[in-house]
mmCIF file of C-alpha atoms in Angstrom:
data_model
loop_
_atom_site.group_PDB
_atom_site.id
_atom_site.type_symbol
_atom_site.label_atom_id
_atom_site.label_comp_id
_atom_site.label_asym_id
_atom_site.label_seq_id
_atom_site.Cartn_x
_atom_site.Cartn_y
_atom_site.Cartn_z
ATOM 1 C CA MET A 13 87.583 91.518 58.723
ATOM 2 C CA LYS A 14 89.122 94.913 59.361
ATOM 3 C CA ASN A 15 92.357 94.988 61.311
ATOM 4 C CA THR A 16 95.179 97.289 62.324
ATOM 5 C CA ILE A 17 98.054 94.976 61.423
ATOM 6 C CA LYS A 18 99.430 97.282 58.742
ATOM 7 C CA ALA A 19 99.671 100.172 61.171
ATOM 8 C CA LEU A 20 101.176 97.993 63.911
ATOM 9 C CA ARG A 21 103.700 96.617 61.437
ATOM 10 C CA ALA A 22 104.634 100.135 60.273
ATOM 11 C CA GLU A 23 105.188 101.239 63.913
ATOM 12 C CA ARG A 24 107.889 98.607 64.188
ATOM 13 C CA GLY A 25 109.340 99.326 60.730
ATOM 14 C CA TRP A 26 108.685 95.782 59.553
ATOM 15 C CA SER A 27 108.021 94.773 55.977
ATOM 16 C CA GLN A 28 105.325 92.212 55.217
ATOM 17 C CA ALA A 29 108.077 89.654 54.624
ATOM 18 C CA ALA A 30 109.627 90.401 58.022
ATOM 19 C CA LEU A 31 106.259 90.034 59.767
ATOM 20 C CA ALA A 32 105.678 86.799 57.855
ATOM 21 C CA ASP A 33 109.022 85.458 59.096
ATOM 22 C CA HIS A 34 108.110 86.328 62.690
ATOM 23 C CA LEU A 35 104.820 84.471 62.343
ATOM 24 C CA GLY A 36 106.174 81.550 60.289
ATOM 25 C CA VAL A 37 103.730 82.179 57.431
ATOM 26 C CA SER A 38 104.081 83.365 53.831
ATOM 27 C CA ARG A 39 104.238 87.029 52.844
ATOM 28 C CA GLN A 40 101.086 86.432 50.794
ATOM 29 C CA SER A 41 99.280 85.349 53.966
ATOM 30 C CA VAL A 42 100.236 88.589 55.705
ATOM 31 C CA ASN A 43 99.087 90.596 52.678
ATOM 32 C CA ALA A 44 95.786 88.712 52.488
ATOM 33 C CA ILE A 45 95.105 89.271 56.211
ATOM 34 C CA GLU A 46 96.024 92.979 56.087
ATOM 35 C CA THR A 47 93.785 93.644 53.081
ATOM 36 C CA GLY A 48 90.868 91.712 54.591
ATOM 37 C CA LYS A 49 90.905 89.030 51.865
ATOM 38 C CA TYR A 50 91.515 86.324 54.446
ATOM 39 C CA ASP A 51 90.607 85.973 58.128
ATOM 40 C CA PRO A 52 93.325 84.179 60.144
ATOM 41 C CA SER A 53 92.650 81.070 62.192
ATOM 42 C CA LEU A 54 92.438 81.373 65.967
ATOM 43 C CA PRO A 55 96.024 80.140 66.603
ATOM 44 C CA LEU A 56 97.389 82.610 64.062
ATOM 45 C CA ALA A 57 95.253 85.441 65.451
ATOM 46 C CA PHE A 58 96.638 84.669 68.928
ATOM 47 C CA ALA A 59 100.195 84.606 67.523
ATOM 48 C CA ILE A 60 99.650 88.007 65.903
ATOM 49 C CA ALA A 61 98.197 89.433 69.117
ATOM 50 C CA ARG A 62 101.085 88.049 71.186
ATOM 51 C CA LEU A 63 103.652 89.440 68.736
ATOM 52 C CA PHE A 64 102.201 92.957 68.992
ATOM 53 C CA SER A 65 101.416 92.635 72.740
ATOM 54 C CA LYS A 66 97.767 93.443 72.181
ATOM 55 C CA SER A 67 94.491 91.579 72.557
ATOM 56 C CA ILE A 68 92.793 90.055 69.512
ATOM 57 C CA GLU A 69 89.891 92.504 69.852
ATOM 58 C CA GLU A 70 92.309 95.447 69.727
ATOM 59 C CA ILE A 71 93.709 94.236 66.416
ATOM 60 C CA PHE A 72 90.699 92.687 64.659
ATOM 61 C CA ASP A 73 87.254 94.233 64.224
ATOM 62 C CA ASP A 74 84.461 92.028 62.890
ATOM 63 C CA GLU A 75 82.233 95.137 62.671
ATOM 64 C CA THR A 76 79.499 93.485 64.740
ATOM 65 C CA GLU A 77 79.036 96.568 66.902
ATOM 66 C CA ALA A 78 78.691 98.821 63.853
ATOM 67 C CA LYS A 79 76.109 96.454 62.330
ATOM 68 C CA LEU A 80 74.123 96.285 65.565
ATOM 69 C CA ALA A 81 74.201 100.073 65.880
ATOM 70 C CA ALA A 82 72.955 100.424 62.283
ATOM 71 C CA GLU A 83 70.023 98.104 63.038
ATOM 72 C CA MET B 19 101.135 65.966 59.729
ATOM 73 C CA THR B 20 103.520 68.343 61.456
ATOM 74 C CA GLN B 21 102.835 72.039 61.056
ATOM 75 C CA LEU B 22 106.060 73.589 59.805
ATOM 76 C CA THR B 23 106.868 77.200 59.053
ATOM 77 C CA PHE B 24 106.077 78.276 55.511
ATOM 78 C CA ARG B 25 109.754 78.362 54.536
ATOM 79 C CA SER B 26 110.499 74.901 55.987
ATOM 80 C CA ALA B 27 107.495 73.345 54.241
ATOM 81 C CA THR B 28 108.477 74.930 50.923
ATOM 82 C CA LYS B 29 112.105 73.746 51.213
ATOM 83 C CA ARG B 30 110.957 70.235 52.123
ATOM 84 C CA TYR B 31 108.675 70.189 49.063
ATOM 85 C CA TRP B 32 111.383 71.294 46.609
ATOM 86 C CA ARG B 33 113.882 68.808 48.109
ATOM 87 C CA ILE B 34 111.559 65.998 46.919
ATOM 88 C CA LEU B 35 110.187 67.562 43.723
ATOM 89 C CA THR B 36 113.504 68.502 42.081
ATOM 90 C CA PRO B 37 115.304 65.118 42.190
ATOM 91 C CA PHE B 38 112.202 63.061 41.397
ATOM 92 C CA MET B 39 111.270 65.228 38.416
ATOM 93 C CA LEU B 40 114.839 64.760 37.151
ATOM 94 C CA ILE B 41 114.486 60.988 37.656
ATOM 95 C CA PHE B 42 111.201 61.132 35.706
ATOM 96 C CA LEU B 43 112.852 62.956 32.794
ATOM 97 C CA VAL B 44 115.800 60.555 32.705
ATOM 98 C CA ILE B 45 113.571 57.463 32.697
ATOM 99 C CA MET B 46 111.114 58.862 30.173
ATOM 100 C CA ILE B 47 113.698 60.208 27.722
ATOM 101 C CA GLY B 48 116.137 57.350 28.294
ATOM 102 C CA GLY B 49 113.411 54.736 28.139
ATOM 103 C CA SER B 50 111.874 56.188 24.973
ATOM 104 C CA GLY B 51 115.311 56.388 23.378
ATOM 105 C CA TYR B 52 116.104 52.807 24.325
ATOM 106 C CA LEU B 53 112.787 51.513 22.942
ATOM 107 C CA ALA B 54 113.359 53.398 19.690
ATOM 108 C CA THR B 55 116.618 51.465 19.141
ATOM 109 C CA GLN B 56 115.009 48.068 19.639
ATOM 110 C CA GLU B 57 113.211 46.305 16.801
ATOM 111 C CA VAL B 58 111.378 43.932 19.075
ATOM 112 C CA GLU B 59 111.170 44.459 22.810
ATOM 113 C CA PRO B 60 109.411 42.305 25.412
ATOM 114 C CA VAL B 61 106.279 43.694 27.033
ATOM 115 C CA TRP B 62 107.894 43.639 30.483
ATOM 116 C CA THR B 63 110.554 46.151 29.301
ATOM 117 C CA ARG B 64 107.877 48.589 28.168
ATOM 118 C CA ALA B 65 105.908 47.956 31.347
ATOM 119 C CA MET B 66 108.939 48.688 33.528
ATOM 120 C CA ILE B 67 109.650 51.943 31.686
ATOM 121 C CA ALA B 68 105.972 52.957 31.952
ATOM 122 C CA ILE B 69 105.824 52.196 35.678
ATOM 123 C CA GLY B 70 109.256 53.804 36.134
ATOM 124 C CA CYS B 71 107.823 57.026 34.656
ATOM 125 C CA ALA B 72 104.722 56.880 36.847
ATOM 126 C CA ILE B 73 106.495 56.305 40.182
ATOM 127 C CA PRO B 74 108.338 59.671 40.331
ATOM 128 C CA VAL B 75 105.094 61.434 39.358
ATOM 129 C CA ALA B 76 103.305 59.633 42.210
ATOM 130 C CA VAL B 77 106.067 60.618 44.661
ATOM 131 C CA CYS B 78 105.759 64.265 43.553
ATOM 132 C CA MET B 79 101.979 64.107 43.981
ATOM 133 C CA PHE B 80 102.364 62.927 47.586
ATOM 134 C CA ALA B 81 105.045 65.572 48.189
ATOM 135 C CA LEU B 82 102.510 68.160 46.962
ATOM 136 C CA ILE B 83 99.791 66.748 49.229
ATOM 137 C CA ARG B 84 102.189 66.825 52.198
ATOM 138 C CA TYR B 85 103.157 70.414 51.272
ATOM 139 C CA VAL B 86 99.499 71.459 51.222
ATOM 140 C CA PHE B 87 99.044 70.066 54.756
ATOM 141 C CA GLU B 88 102.315 71.551 56.049
ATOM 142 C CA THR B 89 102.184 74.978 54.414
ATOM 143 C CA ASP B 90 100.604 78.027 55.979
ATOM 144 C CA GLU B 91 96.834 78.239 56.377
ATOM 145 C CA TYR B 92 96.248 80.794 53.617
ATOM 146 C CA TYR B 93 97.987 78.726 50.941
ATOM 147 C CA ARG B 94 96.265 75.614 52.291
ATOM 148 C CA MET B 95 92.873 77.283 51.794
ATOM 149 C CA VAL B 96 93.806 78.414 48.261
ATOM 150 C CA TYR B 97 95.113 74.969 47.267
ATOM 151 C CA PHE B 98 92.126 73.065 48.684
ATOM 152 C CA LYS B 99 89.662 75.378 46.929
ATOM 153 C CA SER B 100 91.542 75.090 43.628
ATOM 154 C CA ILE B 101 91.723 71.276 43.961
ATOM 155 C CA ALA B 102 87.953 71.215 44.572
ATOM 156 C CA ILE B 103 87.330 73.232 41.399
ATOM 157 C CA SER B 104 89.771 71.263 39.255
ATOM 158 C CA SER B 105 88.322 67.954 40.545
ATOM 159 C CA GLY B 106 84.829 69.090 39.568
ATOM 160 C CA VAL B 107 85.979 70.224 36.133
ATOM 161 C CA THR B 108 87.939 67.012 35.477
ATOM 162 C CA VAL B 109 85.167 64.673 36.669
ATOM 163 C CA THR B 110 82.655 66.604 34.519
ATOM 164 C CA ALA B 111 84.969 66.231 31.519
ATOM 165 C CA ILE B 112 85.396 62.491 32.214
ATOM 166 C CA PHE B 113 81.632 61.968 32.293
ATOM 167 C CA LEU B 114 81.043 64.152 29.233
ATOM 168 C CA PHE B 115 83.669 62.456 27.093
ATOM 169 C CA GLY B 116 82.723 59.064 28.523
ATOM 170 C CA PHE B 117 79.097 59.462 27.455
ATOM 171 C CA LEU B 118 80.099 60.885 24.073
ATOM 172 C CA GLN B 119 82.303 57.817 23.613
ATOM 173 C CA MET B 120 79.628 55.418 24.877
ATOM 174 C CA PHE B 121 77.063 56.774 22.418
ATOM 175 C CA ARG B 122 79.680 56.617 19.657
ATOM 176 C CA VAL B 123 79.692 60.365 19.001
ATOM 177 C CA ILE B 124 83.476 60.489 19.300
ATOM 178 C CA ASP B 125 86.322 57.988 19.071
ATOM 179 C CA ARG B 126 88.305 56.715 22.067
ATOM 180 C CA VAL B 127 89.776 59.474 24.248
ATOM 181 C CA GLU B 128 93.182 58.934 25.831
ATOM 182 C CA VAL B 129 92.763 58.501 29.608
ATOM 183 C CA PHE B 130 96.206 60.012 30.031
ATOM 184 C CA LEU B 131 94.873 63.438 29.002
ATOM 185 C CA PHE B 132 92.740 63.823 32.139
ATOM 186 C CA GLY B 133 95.869 64.136 34.301
ATOM 187 C CA PRO B 134 97.135 67.296 32.554
ATOM 188 C CA ALA B 135 93.524 68.515 32.394
ATOM 189 C CA PHE B 136 93.264 68.286 36.196
ATOM 190 C CA PHE B 137 96.530 70.164 36.761
ATOM 191 C CA SER B 138 95.680 72.787 34.134
ATOM 192 C CA ALA B 139 92.302 73.442 35.765
ATOM 193 C CA GLN B 140 94.013 73.727 39.160
ATOM 194 C CA ALA B 141 96.632 76.134 37.802
ATOM 195 C CA LEU B 142 93.823 78.354 36.462
ATOM 196 C CA ALA B 143 91.834 78.158 39.708
ATOM 197 C CA ILE B 144 94.693 79.089 42.082
ATOM 198 C CA PRO B 145 94.950 82.780 41.058
ATOM 199 C CA LEU B 146 91.168 82.984 41.147
ATOM 200 C CA PHE B 147 91.134 82.211 44.889
ATOM 201 C CA ALA B 148 94.426 83.933 45.707
ATOM 202 C CA ARG B 149 93.132 87.273 44.368
ATOM 203 C CA ARG B 150 89.539 87.147 45.611
ATOM 204 C CA PRO B 151 88.528 90.753 46.404
ATOM 205 C CA PRO B 152 87.522 91.726 49.945
ATOM 206 C CA LYS B 153 83.923 90.983 50.935
#
């Protein structure tokens, strides 16, 4: 799933390790989420949204709208 | 089990693994050395050394299982997938070698070898799931 976590992280000048510490997860988890290799669970998605003061939909894009438009 | 932060879960895991692996080494090396010096030793001595070697390994296994439940969700997914693969590979090997043994194609296979086979298969499977490319 596409997301804007990398950009949001860069705005705050955080490394992946720093973001991982804020969320209580591993740096590899942050990397996997940013690169779309792994979709976070709902609690983690809420924690990410709360940390960046945004809604989940503003951060994550499951590309449903694009797929529907293409059909 | 309690959900800890990644760092806390990792520290908790190493606090168990390190001392018990040292205990395992001491018992195995010490026990083997002791048995080598004895001409005749009672079965119970060998049994105690054997069980003494197995107990720290069992403790480390449960520490690993607890770590998998307590670690972050990404690592939990990777570990569970790798355990599924390594279980399938090991069970397949057990059946294959079991049937080969049953039909007298090969001689007796040491049961002990399936433990390292399981962990080797898991070690190979972990990077496979950790580096899966994006969909």
